[in-house]
Short mmCIF file of C-alpha atoms in Angstrom, two decimals:
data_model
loop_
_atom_site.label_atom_id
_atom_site.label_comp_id
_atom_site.label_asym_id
_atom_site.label_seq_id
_atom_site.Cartn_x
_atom_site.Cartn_y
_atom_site.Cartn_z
CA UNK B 1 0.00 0.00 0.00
CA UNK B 2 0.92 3.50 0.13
CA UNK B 3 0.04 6.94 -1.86
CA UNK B 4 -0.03 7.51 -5.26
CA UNK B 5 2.48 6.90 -8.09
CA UNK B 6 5.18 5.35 -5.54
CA UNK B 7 5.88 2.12 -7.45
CA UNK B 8 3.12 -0.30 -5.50
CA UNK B 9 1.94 -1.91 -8.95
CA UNK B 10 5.62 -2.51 -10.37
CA UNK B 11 6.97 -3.36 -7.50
CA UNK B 12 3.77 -5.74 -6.29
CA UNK B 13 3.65 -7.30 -10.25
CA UNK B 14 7.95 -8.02 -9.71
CA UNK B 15 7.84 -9.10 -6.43
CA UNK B 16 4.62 -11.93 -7.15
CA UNK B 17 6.66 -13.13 -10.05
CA UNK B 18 10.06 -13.25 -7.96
CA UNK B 19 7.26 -15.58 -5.72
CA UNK B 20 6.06 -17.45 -7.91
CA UNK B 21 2.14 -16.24 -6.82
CA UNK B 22 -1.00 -14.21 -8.40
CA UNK B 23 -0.73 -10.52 -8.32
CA UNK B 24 -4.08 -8.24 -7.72
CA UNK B 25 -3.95 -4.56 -8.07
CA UNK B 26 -7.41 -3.77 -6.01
CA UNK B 27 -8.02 -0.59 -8.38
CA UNK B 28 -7.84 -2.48 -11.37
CA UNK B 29 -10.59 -5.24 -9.97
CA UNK B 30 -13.03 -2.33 -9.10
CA UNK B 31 -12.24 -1.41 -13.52
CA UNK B 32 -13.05 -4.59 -14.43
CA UNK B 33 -16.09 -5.28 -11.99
CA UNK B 34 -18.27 -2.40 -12.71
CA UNK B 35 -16.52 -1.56 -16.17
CA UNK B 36 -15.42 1.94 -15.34
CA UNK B 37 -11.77 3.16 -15.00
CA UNK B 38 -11.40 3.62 -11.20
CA UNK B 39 -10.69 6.91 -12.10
CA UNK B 40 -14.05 7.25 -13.32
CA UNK B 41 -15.26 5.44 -10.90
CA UNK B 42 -14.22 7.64 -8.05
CA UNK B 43 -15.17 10.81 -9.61
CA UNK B 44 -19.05 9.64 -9.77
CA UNK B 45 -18.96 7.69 -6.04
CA UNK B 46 -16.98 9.43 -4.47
CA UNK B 47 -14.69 8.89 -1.47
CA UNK B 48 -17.48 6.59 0.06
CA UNK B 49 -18.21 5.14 -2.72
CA UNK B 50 -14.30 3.99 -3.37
CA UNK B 51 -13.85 3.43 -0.29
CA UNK B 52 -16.92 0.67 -0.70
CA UNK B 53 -15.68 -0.91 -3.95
CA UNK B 54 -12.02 -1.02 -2.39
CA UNK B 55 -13.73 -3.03 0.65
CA UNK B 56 -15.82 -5.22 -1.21
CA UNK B 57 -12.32 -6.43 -3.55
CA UNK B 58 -10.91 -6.37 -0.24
CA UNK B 59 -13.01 -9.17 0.97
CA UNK B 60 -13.49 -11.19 -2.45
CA UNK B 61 -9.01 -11.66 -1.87
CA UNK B 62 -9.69 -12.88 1.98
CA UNK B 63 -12.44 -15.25 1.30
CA UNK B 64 -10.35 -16.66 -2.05
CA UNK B 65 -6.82 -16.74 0.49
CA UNK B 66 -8.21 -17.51 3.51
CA UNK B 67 -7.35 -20.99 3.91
CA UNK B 68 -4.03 -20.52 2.07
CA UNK B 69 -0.86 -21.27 2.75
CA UNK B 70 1.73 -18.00 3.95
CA UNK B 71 3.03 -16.14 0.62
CA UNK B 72 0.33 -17.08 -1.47
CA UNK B 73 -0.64 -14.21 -3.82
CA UNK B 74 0.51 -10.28 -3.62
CA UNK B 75 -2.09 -7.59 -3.46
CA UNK B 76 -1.49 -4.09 -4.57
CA UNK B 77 -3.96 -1.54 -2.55
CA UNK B 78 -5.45 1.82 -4.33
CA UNK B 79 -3.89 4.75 -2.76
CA UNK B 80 -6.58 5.80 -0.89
CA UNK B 81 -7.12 2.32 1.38
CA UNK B 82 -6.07 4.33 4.54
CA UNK B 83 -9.31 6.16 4.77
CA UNK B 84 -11.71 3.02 5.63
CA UNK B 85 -10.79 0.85 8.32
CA UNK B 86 -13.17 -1.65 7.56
CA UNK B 87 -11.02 -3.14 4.28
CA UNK B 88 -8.03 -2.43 6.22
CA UNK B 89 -9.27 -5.43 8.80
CA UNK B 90 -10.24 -7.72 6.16
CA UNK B 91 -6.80 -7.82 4.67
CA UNK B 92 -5.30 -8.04 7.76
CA UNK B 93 -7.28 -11.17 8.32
CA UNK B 94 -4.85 -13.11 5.34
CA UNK B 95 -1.40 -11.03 5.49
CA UNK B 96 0.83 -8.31 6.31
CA UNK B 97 0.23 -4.73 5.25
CA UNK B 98 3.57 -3.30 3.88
CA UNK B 99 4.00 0.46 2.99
CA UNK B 100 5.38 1.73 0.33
CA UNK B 101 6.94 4.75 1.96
CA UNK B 102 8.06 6.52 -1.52
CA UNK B 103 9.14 9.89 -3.06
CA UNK B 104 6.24 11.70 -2.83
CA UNK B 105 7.59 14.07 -5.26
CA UNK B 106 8.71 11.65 -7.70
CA UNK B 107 4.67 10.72 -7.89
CA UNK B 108 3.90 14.28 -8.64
CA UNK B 109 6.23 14.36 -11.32
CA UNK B 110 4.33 11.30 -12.41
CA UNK B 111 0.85 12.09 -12.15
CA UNK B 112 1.82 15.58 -14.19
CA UNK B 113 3.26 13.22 -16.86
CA UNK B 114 0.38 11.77 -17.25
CA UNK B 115 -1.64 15.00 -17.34
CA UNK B 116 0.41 15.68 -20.93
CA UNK B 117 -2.21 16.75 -23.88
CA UNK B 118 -0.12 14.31 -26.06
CA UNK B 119 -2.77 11.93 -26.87
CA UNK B 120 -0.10 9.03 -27.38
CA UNK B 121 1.09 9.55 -23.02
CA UNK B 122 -1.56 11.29 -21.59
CA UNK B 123 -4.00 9.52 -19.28
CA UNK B 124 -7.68 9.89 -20.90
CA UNK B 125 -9.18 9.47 -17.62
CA UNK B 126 -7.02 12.43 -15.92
CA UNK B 127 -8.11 14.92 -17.93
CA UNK B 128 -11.13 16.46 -19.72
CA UNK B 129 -12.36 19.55 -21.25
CA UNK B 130 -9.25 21.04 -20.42
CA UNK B 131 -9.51 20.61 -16.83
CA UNK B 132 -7.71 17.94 -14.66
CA UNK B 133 -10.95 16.39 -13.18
CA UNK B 134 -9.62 13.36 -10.77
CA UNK B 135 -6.75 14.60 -9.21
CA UNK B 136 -8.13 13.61 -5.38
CA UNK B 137 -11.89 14.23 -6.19
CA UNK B 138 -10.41 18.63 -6.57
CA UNK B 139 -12.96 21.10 -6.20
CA UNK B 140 -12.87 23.14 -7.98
CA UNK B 141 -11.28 20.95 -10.68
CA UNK B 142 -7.57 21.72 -11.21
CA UNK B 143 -6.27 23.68 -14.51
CA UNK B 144 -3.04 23.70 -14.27
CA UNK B 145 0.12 21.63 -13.93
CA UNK B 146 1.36 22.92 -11.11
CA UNK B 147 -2.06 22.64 -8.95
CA UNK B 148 -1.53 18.85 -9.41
CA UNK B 149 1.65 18.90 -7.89
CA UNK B 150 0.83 20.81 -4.98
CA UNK B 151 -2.39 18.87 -4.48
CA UNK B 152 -1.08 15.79 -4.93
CA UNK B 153 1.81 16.77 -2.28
CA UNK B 154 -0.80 17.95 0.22
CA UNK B 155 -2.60 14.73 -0.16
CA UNK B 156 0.27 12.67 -0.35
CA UNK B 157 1.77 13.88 2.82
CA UNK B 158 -1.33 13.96 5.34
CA UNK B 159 -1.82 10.04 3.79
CA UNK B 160 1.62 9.11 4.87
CA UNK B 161 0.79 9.45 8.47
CA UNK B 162 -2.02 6.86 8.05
CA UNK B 163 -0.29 4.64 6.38
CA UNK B 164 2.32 4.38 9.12
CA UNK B 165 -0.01 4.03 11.54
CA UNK B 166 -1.69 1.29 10.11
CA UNK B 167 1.69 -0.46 8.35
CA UNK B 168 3.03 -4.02 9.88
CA UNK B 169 6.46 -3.09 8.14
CA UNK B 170 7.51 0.21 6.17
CA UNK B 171 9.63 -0.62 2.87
CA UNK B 172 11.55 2.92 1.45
CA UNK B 173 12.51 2.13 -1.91
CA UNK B 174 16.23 2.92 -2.92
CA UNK B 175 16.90 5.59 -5.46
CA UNK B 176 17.73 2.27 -7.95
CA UNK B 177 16.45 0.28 -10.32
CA UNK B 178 12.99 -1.60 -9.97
CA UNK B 179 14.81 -4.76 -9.76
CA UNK B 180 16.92 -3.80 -6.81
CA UNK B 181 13.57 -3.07 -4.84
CA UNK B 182 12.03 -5.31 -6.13
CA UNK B 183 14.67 -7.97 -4.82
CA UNK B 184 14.66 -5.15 -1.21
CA UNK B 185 10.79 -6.24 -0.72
CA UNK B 186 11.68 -9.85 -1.38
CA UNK B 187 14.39 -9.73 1.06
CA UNK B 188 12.58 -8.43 3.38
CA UNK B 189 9.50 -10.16 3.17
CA UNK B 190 11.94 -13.66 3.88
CA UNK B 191 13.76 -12.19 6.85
CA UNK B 192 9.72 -10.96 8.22
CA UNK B 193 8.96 -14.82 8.44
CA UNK B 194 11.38 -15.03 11.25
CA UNK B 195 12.34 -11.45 12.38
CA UNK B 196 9.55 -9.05 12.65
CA UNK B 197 11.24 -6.13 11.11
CA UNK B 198 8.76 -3.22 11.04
CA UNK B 199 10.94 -0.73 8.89
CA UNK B 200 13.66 -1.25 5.66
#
């Protein structure tokens, strides 16, 4: 888990293969359930409303893992998961929660990217009319490149102090190569079978 643009879905996609196990990115399953981009999904329900849909993907994983053996599948979190505590209890009923503690700024830089009006990089669901119009459910919606950034910083940084409250162990990825944290969250997921390490 953790806010974003940090590197949960890479990192969760290298780390299940590195396993050997399924990877589920809880945004994506909201998509494909009720065929909307969560993006677009959000922006008509709401916070409630994603916080709901995250839940009820939340609960579909325990009751498919719950008999499992340990290390059985990875699960990527949508970056707002910290706001309802009832999905945060049902995945704590078949694993550990591990934060993504990341460059907050770096995901700025990466959700402005995205925000490009070059159709062949921008994100379709990030933008329309001219106006940035799910950047954090903004009101009034955001026109300019620089209002994502600082939204996205102020958002970013009050959600960090959730997610260490509510972390089992807090991974800071290295200024490296995916790989290299990749093979960090593997490493540390091992030693967490024996030690419990709560920060890397």
């Amino acid at each position: 888990m953790g806010t974003q643009h940090v590197g949960k879905t890479t990192l969760g996609k290298g780390l299940a293969e590195k396993l050997g196990v399924p990877f589920y990115d809880t945004d994506q399953m909201v998509t494909k359930t009720f065929q909307k981009h969560i993006c677009v999904f959000a922006q008509e329900k709401g916070q409630e409303g994603y916080n709901w849909a995250e839940t009820e993907m939340s609960k579909q994983l325990v009751e498919k893992y719950k008999d499992s053996a340990p290390i059985s599948a990875v699960i990527s979190t949508g970056s707002g998961f910290w706001a309802d505590d009832t999905g945060i209890a049902e995945l704590r009923k078949i694993g550990t929660l591990y934060w993504i503690d990341g460059d907050i700024e770096l995901g700025a830089q990466r959700l402005m990217e995205e925000a490009t009006t070059d159709p062949k990089k921008a994100n379709p669901y990030l933008i329309k009319n001219g106006k940035f119009y799910n950047v954090y459910f903004s009101t009034p919606k955001l026109e300019s490149l620089e209002g994502i950034r600082t939204r996205h910083l102020e958002r970013a940084s009050a959600a960090r102090a959730h997610f260490a409250r509510i972390a089992d162990v807090t991974i800071t990825p290295k200024d490296a190569s995916a790989s290299e944290n990749v093979q960090l969250l593997y490493d540390t997921i091992l030693w967490d079978e024996f030690d419990e390490r709560k920060a890397v």
